[in-house]
PDB file of C-alpha atoms and ligand atoms in Angstrom:
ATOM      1  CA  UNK U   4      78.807  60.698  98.722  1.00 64.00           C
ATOM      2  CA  UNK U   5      75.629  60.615  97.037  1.00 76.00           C
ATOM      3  CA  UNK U   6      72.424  60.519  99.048  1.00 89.00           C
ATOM      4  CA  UNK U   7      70.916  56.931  98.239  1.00 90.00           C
ATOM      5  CA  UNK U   8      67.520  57.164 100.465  1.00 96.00           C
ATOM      6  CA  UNK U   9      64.312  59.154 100.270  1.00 98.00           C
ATOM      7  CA  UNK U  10      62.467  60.669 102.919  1.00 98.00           C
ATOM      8  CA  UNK U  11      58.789  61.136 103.235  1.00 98.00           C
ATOM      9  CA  UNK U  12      55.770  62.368 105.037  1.00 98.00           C
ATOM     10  CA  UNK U  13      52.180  60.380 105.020  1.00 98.00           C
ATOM     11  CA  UNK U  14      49.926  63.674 104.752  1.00 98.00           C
ATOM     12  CA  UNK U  15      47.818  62.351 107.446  1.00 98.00           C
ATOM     13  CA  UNK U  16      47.255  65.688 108.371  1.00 98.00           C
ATOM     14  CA  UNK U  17      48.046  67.742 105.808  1.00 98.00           C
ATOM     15  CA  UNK U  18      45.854  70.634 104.925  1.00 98.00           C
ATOM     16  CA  UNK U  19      46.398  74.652 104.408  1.00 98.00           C
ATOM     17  CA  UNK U  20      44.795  76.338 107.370  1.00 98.00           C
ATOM     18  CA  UNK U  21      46.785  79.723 107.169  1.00 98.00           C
ATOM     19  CA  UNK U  22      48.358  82.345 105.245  1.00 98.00           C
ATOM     20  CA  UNK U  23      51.973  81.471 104.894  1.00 98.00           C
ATOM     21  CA  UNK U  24      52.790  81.873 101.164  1.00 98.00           C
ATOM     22  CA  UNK U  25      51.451  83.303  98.471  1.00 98.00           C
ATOM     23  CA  UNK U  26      49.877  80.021  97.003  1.00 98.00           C
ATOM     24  CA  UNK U  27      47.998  79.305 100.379  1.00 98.00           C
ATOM     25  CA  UNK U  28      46.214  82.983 100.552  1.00 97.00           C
ATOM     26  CA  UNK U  29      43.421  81.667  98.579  1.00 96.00           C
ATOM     27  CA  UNK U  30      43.561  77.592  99.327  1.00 98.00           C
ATOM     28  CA  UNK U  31      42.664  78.024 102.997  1.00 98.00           C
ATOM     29  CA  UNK U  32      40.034  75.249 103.780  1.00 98.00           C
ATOM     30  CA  UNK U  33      40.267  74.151  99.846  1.00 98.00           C
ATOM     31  CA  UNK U  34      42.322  70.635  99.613  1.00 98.00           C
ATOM     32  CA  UNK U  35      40.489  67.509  99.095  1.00 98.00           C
ATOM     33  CA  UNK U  36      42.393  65.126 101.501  1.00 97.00           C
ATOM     34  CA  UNK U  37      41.386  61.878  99.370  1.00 98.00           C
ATOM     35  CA  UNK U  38      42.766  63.131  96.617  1.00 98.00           C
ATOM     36  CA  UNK U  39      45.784  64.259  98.648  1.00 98.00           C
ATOM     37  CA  UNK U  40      46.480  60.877  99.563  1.00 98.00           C
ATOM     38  CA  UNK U  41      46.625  59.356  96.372  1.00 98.00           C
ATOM     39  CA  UNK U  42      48.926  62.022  94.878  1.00 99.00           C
ATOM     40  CA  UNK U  43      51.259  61.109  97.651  1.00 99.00           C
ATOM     41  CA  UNK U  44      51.341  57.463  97.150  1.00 98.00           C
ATOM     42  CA  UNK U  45      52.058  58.274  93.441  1.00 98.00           C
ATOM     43  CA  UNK U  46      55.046  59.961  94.179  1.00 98.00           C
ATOM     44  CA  UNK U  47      56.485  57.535  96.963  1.00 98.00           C
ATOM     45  CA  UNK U  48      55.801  54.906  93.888  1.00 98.00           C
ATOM     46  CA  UNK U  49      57.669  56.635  91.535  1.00 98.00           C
ATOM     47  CA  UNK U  50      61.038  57.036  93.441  1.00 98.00           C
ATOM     48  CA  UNK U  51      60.298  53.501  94.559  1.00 98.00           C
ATOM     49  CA  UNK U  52      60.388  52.178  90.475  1.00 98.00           C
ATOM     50  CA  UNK U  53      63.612  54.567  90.113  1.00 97.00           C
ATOM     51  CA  UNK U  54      65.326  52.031  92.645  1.00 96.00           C
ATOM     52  CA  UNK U  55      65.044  54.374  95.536  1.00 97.00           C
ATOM     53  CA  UNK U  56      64.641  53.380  99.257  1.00 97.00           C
ATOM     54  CA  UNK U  57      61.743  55.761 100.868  1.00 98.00           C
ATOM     55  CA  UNK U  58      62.265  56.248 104.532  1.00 98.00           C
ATOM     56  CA  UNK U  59      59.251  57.688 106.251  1.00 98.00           C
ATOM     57  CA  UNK U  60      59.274  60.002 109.303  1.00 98.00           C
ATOM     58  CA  UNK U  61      55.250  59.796 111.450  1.00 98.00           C
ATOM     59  CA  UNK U  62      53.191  62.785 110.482  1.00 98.00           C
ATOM     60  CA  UNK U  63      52.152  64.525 113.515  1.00 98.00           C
ATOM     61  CA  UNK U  64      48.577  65.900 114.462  1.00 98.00           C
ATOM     62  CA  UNK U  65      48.159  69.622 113.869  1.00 97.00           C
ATOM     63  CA  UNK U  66      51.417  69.952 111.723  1.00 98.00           C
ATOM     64  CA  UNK U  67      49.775  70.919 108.627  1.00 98.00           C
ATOM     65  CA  UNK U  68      52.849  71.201 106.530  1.00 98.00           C
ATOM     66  CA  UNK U  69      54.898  68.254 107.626  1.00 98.00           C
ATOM     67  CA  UNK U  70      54.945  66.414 104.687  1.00 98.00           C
ATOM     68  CA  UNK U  71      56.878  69.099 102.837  1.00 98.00           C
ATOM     69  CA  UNK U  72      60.528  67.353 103.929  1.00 98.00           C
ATOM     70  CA  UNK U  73      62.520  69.431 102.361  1.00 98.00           C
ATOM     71  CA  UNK U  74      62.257  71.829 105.102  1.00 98.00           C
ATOM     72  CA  UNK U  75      63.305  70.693 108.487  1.00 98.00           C
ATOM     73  CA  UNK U  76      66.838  69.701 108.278  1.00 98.00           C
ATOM     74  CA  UNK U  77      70.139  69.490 106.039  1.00 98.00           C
ATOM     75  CA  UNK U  78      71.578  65.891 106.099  1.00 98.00           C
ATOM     76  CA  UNK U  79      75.772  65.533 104.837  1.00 97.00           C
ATOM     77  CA  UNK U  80      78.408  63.787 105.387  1.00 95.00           C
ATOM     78  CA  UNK U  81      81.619  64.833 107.291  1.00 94.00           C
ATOM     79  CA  UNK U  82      85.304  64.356 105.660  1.00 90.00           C
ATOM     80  CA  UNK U  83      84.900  60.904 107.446  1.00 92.00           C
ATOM     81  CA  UNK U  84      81.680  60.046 105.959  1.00 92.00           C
ATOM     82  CA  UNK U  85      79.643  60.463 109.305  1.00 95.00           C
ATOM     83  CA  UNK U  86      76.355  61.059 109.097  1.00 96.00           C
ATOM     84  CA  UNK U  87      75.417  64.931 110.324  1.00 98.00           C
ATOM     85  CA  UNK U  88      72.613  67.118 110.138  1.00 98.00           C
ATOM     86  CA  UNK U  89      72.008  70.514 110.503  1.00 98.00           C
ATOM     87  CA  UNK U  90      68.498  71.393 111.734  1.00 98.00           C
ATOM     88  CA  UNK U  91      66.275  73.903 110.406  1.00 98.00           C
ATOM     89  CA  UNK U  92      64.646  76.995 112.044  1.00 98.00           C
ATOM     90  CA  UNK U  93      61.239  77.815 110.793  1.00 98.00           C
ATOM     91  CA  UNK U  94      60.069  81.258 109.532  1.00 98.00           C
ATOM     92  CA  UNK U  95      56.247  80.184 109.939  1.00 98.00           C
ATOM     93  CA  UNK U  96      55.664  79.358 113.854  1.00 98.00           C
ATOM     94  CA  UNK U  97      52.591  76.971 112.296  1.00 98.00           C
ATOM     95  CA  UNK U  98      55.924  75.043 110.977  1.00 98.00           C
ATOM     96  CA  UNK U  99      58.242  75.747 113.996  1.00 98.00           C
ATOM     97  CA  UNK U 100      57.252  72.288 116.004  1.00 98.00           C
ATOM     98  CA  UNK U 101      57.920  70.087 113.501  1.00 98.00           C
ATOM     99  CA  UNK U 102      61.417  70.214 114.305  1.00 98.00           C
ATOM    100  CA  UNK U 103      61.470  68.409 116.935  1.00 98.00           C
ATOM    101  CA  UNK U 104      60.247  65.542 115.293  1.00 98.00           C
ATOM    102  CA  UNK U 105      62.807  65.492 112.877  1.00 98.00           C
ATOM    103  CA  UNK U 106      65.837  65.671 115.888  1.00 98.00           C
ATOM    104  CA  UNK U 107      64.315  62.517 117.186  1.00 98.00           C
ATOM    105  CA  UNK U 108      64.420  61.016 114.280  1.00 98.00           C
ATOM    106  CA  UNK U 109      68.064  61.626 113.528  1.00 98.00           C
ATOM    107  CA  UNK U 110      68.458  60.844 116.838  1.00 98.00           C
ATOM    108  CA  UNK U 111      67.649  57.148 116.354  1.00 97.00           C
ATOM    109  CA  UNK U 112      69.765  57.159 113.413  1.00 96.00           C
ATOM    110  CA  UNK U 113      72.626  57.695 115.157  1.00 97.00           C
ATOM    111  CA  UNK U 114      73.187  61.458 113.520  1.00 97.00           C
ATOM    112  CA  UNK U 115      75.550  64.076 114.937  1.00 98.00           C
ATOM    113  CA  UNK U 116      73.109  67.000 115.381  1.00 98.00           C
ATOM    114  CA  UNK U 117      73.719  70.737 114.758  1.00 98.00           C
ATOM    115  CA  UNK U 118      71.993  73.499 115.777  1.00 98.00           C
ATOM    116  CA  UNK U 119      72.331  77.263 114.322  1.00 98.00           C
ATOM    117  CA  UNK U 120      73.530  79.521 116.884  1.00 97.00           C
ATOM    118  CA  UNK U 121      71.095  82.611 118.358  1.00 97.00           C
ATOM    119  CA  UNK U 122      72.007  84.980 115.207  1.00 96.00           C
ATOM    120  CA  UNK U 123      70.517  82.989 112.842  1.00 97.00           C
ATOM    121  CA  UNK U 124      66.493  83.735 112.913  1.00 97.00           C
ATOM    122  CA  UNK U 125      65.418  81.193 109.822  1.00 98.00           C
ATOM    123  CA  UNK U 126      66.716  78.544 107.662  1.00 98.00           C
ATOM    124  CA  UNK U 127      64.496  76.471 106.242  1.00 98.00           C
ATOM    125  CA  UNK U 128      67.622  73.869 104.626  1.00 98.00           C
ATOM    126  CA  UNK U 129      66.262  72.226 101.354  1.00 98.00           C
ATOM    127  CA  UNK U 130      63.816  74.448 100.400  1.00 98.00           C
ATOM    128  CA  UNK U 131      66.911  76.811  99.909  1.00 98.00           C
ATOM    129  CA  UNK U 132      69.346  74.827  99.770  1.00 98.00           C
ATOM    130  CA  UNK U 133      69.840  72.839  96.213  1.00 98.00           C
ATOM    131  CA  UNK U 134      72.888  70.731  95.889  1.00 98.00           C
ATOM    132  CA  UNK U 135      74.651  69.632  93.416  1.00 97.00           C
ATOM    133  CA  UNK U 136      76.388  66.127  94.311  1.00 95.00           C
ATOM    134  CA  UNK U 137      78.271  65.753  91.766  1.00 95.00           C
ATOM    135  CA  UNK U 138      80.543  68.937  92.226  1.00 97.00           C
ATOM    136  CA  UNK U 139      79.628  69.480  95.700  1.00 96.00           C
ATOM    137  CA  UNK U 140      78.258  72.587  95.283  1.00 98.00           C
ATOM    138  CA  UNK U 141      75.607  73.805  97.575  1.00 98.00           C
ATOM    139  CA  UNK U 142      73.616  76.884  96.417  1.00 98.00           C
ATOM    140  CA  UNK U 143      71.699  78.600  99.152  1.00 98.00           C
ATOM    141  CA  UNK U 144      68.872  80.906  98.458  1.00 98.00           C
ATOM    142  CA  UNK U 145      68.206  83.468 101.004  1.00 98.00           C
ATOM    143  CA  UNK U 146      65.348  86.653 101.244  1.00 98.00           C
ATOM    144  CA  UNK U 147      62.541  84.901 102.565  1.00 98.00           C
ATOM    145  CA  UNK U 148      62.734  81.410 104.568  1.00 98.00           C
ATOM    146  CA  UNK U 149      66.422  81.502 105.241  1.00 98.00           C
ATOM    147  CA  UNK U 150      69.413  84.078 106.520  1.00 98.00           C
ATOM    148  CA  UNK U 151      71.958  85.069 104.739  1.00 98.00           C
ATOM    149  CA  UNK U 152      74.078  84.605 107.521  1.00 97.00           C
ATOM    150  CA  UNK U 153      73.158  80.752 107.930  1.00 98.00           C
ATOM    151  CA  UNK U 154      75.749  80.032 104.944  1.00 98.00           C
ATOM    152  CA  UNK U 155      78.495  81.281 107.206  1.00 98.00           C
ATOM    153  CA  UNK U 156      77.763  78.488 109.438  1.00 98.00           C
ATOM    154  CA  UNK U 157      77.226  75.972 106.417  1.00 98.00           C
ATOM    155  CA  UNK U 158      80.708  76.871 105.056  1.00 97.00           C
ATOM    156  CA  UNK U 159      81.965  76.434 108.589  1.00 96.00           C
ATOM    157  CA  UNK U 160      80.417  73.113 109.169  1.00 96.00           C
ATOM    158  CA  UNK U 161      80.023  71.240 106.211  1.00 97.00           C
ATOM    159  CA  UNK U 162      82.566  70.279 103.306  1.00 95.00           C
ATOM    160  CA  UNK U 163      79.978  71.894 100.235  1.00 97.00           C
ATOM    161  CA  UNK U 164      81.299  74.828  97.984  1.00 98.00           C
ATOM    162  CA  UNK U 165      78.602  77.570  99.001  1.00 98.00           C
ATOM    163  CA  UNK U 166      76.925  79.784  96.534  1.00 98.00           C
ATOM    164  CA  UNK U 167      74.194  82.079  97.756  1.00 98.00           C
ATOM    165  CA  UNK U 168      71.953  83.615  95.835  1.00 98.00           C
ATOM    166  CA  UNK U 169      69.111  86.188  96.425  1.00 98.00           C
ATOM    167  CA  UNK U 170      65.430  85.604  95.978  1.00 98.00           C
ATOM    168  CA  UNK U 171      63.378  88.470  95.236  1.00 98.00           C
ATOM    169  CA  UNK U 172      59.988  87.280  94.506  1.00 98.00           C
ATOM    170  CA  UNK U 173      57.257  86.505  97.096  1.00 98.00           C
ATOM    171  CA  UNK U 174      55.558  83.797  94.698  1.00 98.00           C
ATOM    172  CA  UNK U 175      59.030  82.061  94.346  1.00 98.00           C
ATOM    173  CA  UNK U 176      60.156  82.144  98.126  1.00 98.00           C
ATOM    174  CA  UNK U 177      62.171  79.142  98.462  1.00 98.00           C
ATOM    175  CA  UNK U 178      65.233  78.620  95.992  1.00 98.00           C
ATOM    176  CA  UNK U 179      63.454  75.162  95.077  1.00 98.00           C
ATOM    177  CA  UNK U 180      60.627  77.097  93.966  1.00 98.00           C
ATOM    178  CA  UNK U 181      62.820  78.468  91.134  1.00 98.00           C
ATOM    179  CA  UNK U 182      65.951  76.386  90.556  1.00 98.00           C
ATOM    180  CA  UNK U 183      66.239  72.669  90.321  1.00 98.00           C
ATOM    181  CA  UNK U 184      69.466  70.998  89.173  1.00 98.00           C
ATOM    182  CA  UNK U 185      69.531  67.937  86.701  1.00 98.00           C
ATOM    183  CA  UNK U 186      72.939  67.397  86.771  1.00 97.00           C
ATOM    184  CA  UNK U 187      76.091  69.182  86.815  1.00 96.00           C
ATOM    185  CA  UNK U 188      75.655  71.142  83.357  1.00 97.00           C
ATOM    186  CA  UNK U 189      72.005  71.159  83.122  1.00 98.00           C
ATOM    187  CA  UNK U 190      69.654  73.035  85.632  1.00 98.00           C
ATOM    188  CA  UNK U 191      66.338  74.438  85.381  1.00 98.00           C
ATOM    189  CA  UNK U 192      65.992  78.796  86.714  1.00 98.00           C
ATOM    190  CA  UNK U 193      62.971  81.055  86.592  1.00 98.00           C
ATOM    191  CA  UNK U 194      64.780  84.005  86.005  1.00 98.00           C
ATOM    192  CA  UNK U 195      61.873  85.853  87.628  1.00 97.00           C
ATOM    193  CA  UNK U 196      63.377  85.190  91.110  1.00 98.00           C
ATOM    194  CA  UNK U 197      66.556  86.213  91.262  1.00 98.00           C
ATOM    195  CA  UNK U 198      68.479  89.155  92.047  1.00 98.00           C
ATOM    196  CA  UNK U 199      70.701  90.342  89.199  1.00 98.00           C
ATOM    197  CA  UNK U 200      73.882  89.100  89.903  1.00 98.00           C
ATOM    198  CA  UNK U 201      72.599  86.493  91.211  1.00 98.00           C
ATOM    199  CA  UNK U 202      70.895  85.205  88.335  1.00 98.00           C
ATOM    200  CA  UNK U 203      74.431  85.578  86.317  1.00 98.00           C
ATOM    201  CA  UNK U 204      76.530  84.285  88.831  1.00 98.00           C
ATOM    202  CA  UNK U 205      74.266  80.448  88.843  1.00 97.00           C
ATOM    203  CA  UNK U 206      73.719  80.822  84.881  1.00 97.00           C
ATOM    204  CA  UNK U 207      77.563  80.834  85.219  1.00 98.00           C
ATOM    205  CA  UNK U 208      77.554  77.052  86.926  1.00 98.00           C
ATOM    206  CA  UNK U 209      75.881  75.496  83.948  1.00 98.00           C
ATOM    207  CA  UNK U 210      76.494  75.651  79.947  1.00 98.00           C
ATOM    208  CA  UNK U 211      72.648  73.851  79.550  1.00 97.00           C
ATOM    209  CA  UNK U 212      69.735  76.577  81.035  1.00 98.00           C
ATOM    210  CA  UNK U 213      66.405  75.443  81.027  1.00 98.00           C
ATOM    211  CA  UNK U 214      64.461  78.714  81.231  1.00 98.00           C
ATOM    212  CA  UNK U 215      60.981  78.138  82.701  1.00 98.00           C
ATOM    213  CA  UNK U 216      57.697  80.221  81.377  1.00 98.00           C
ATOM    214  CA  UNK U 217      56.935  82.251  84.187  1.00 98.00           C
ATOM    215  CA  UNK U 218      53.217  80.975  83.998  1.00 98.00           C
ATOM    216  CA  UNK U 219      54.137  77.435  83.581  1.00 98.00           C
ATOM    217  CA  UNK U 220      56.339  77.537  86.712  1.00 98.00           C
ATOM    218  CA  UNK U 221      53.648  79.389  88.817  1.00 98.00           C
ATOM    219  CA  UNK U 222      51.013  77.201  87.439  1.00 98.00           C
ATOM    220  CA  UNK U 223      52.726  73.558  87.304  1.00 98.00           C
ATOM    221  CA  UNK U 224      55.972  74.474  89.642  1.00 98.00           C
ATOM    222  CA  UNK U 225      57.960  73.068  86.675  1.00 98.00           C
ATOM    223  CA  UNK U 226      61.465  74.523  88.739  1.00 98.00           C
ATOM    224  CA  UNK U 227      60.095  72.188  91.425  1.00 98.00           C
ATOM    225  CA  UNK U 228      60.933  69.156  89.487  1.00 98.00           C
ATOM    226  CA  UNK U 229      63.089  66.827  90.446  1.00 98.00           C
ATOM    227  CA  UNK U 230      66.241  64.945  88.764  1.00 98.00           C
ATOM    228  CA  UNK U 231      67.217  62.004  91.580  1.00 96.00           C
ATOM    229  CA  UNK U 232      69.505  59.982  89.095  1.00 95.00           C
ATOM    230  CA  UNK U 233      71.174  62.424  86.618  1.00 94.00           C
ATOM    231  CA  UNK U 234      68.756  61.149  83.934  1.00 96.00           C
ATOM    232  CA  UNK U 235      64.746  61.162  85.374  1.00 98.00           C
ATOM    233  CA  UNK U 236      62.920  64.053  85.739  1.00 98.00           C
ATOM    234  CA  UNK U 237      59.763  64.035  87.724  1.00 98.00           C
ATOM    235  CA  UNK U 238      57.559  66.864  87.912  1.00 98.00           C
ATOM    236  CA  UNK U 239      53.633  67.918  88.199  1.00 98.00           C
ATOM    237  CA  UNK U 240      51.914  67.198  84.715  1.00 98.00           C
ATOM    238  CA  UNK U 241      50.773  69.626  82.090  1.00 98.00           C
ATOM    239  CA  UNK U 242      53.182  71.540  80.904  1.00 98.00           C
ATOM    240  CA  UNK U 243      53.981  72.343  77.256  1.00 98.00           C
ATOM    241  CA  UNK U 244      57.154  74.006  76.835  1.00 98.00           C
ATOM    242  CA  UNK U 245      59.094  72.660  79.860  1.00 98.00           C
ATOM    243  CA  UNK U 246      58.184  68.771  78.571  1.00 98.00           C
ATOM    244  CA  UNK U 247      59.731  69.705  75.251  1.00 98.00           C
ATOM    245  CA  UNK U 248      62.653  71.302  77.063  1.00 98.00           C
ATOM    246  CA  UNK U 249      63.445  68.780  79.149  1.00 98.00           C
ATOM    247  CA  UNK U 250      63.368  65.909  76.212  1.00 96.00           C
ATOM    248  CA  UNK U 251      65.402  68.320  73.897  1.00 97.00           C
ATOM    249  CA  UNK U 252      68.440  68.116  77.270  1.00 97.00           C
ATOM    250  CA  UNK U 253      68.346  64.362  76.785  1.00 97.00           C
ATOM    251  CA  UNK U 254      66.362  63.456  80.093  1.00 98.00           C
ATOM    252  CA  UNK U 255      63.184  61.363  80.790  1.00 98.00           C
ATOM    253  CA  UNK U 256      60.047  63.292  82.008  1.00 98.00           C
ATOM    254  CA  UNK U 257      57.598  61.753  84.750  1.00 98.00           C
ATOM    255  CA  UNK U 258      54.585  63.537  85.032  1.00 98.00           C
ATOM    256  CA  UNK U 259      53.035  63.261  88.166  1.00 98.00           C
ATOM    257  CA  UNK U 260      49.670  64.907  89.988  1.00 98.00           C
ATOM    258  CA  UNK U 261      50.389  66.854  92.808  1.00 98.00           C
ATOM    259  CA  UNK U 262      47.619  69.869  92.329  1.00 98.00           C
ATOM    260  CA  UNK U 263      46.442  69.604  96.473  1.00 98.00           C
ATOM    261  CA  UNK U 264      50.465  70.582  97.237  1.00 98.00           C
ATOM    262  CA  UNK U 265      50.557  73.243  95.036  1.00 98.00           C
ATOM    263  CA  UNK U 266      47.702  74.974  96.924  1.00 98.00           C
ATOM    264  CA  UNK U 267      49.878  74.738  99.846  1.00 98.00           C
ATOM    265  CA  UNK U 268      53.184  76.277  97.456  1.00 98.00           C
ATOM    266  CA  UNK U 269      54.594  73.314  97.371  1.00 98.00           C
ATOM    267  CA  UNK U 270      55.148  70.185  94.492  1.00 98.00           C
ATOM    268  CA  UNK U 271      57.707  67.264  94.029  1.00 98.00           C
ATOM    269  CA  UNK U 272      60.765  68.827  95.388  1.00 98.00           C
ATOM    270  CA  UNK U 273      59.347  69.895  98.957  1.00 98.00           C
ATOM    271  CA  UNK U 274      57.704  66.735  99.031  1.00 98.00           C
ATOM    272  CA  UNK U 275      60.716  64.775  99.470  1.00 98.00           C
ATOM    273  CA  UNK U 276      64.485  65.028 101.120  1.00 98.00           C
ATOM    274  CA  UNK U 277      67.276  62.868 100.040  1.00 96.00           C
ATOM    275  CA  UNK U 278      68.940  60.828 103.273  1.00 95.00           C
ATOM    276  CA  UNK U 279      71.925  58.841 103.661  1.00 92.00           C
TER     277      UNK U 279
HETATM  278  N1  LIG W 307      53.110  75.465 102.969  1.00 92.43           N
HETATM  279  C1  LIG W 307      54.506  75.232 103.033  1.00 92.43           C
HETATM  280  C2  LIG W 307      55.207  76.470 103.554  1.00 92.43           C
HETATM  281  O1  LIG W 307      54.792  77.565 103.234  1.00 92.43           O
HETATM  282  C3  LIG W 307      55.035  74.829 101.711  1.00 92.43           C
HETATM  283  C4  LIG W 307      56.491  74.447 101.722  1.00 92.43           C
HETATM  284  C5  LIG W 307      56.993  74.058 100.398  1.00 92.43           C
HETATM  285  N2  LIG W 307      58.329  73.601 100.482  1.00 92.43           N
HETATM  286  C6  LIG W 307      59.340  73.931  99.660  1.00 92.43           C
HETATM  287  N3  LIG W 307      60.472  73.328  99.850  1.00 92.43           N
HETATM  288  N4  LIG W 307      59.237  74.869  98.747  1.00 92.43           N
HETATM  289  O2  LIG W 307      56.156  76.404 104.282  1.00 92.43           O
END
């Protein structure tokens, strides 16, 4: 089943107050909240004129980083089509609380809940782990925010095809930072970020590569782009060679702003977490 709904944050509160990736080192005390705002609205009326229903969860004081809900939990649906979700545990303790909020909000969803046993330290769910829905394959990224053992559980408790890869860059720490699918023959890699083999075995998934410029992707996180219907793209503006990419594999491009989330090392794909 294909997730219909998206989920969102109101960055009430959002801000970068600490060190926790290498984008924030040199953005601490730097985002202009107004502007912020607006860049958020933009992108909540974007998926909104795609046809998309955006859910939002409360922003909480002090939780900095909340509106990046990619990270707090991995929503699917059982053989049965239940809803479940499996919740995340944070590498950054500044990000460890917001957790909570997220259980509650399952909660009144009626969710089943999972929690990772004791052995698993961090897994940080959409920022490392990018589905494809269409072949129900879920790659996981692991090296940074997320254990490689987490996947054992995912295999275990979900019905997705698991491929794990290994990151290997500090500057692309989450798997969405470097690899966004479109569809299931077109995906977008920064070949920067991978581990050999790894980088062959997810080339191997799809016959259409979109290679992103190193600069471009550190720049504009064009591998943070989003595809929510097979055919739109959305993606922070300005980029040159990924625009003409993307047109020349047959999609749509949306250019958005979203320049105060990049200081925090995040852009459209963070910003947002498909629901059901
Ligand atoms: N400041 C946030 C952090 O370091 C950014 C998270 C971006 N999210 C993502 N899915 N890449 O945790």
């Amino acid at each position: 089943m294909l997730p219909q709904k998206i989920l969102m944050c109101k960055p009430e509160y959002f801000d970068v107050t600490y060190y926790g990736n290498e984008f924030m080192k040199d953005n601490i005390g730097k985002v202009n909240k107004a502007e912020s705002m607006k860049q958020w609205y933009d992108l909540k009326e974007i998926y909104e004129s795609l046809g998309f229903e955006v859910s939002l969860i409360p922003p909480a004081e002090g939780l900095v980083d909340m509106v990046f809900t990619a990270n707090q939990s991995l929503p699917f649906t059982d053989a049965s089509g239940n809803k479940n979700v499996i919740l995340s545990k944070m590498k950054n303790e500044q990000r460890q609380s917001e957790v909570k909020h997220f259980r509650k909000f399952y909660e009144n969803l009626g969710y089943k809940i999972h929690e990772l046993p004791d052995d698993v330290k961090y897994f940080e769910s959409m920022g490392d782990c990018v589905i494809d829905f269409e072949r129900n394959i879920l790659f996981g990224g692991y090296g940074f925010r997320t254990d490689e053992k987490t996947y054992d559980y995912i295999v275990n408790l979900t019905n997705f095809n698991v491929v794990k890869l290994k990151l290997i860059n500090p500057f692309l720490y989450h798997l969405d930072t470097c690899f966004s699918v479109l569809n299931k023959d077109s995906a977008v890699i920064a070949e920067d970020a991978f581990e050999a083999q790894s980088l062959e075995c997810i080339k191997s998934y799809f016959p259409d590569i979109i290679k992103a410029d190193a600069q471009e992707n550190l720049k504009n996180f064009v591998c943070n782009c989003h595809c929510p219907d097979g055919k739109n793209v959305i993606v922070q503006k300005g980029s040159v060679k990924f625009k003409e990419d993307i047109k020349n594999s047959g999609f749509s491009l949306i250019e958005t702003e979203t320049a105060e989330f990049i200081k925090s090392g995040g852009s459209v794909f963070c910003m947002k977490l498909m629901l059901y």
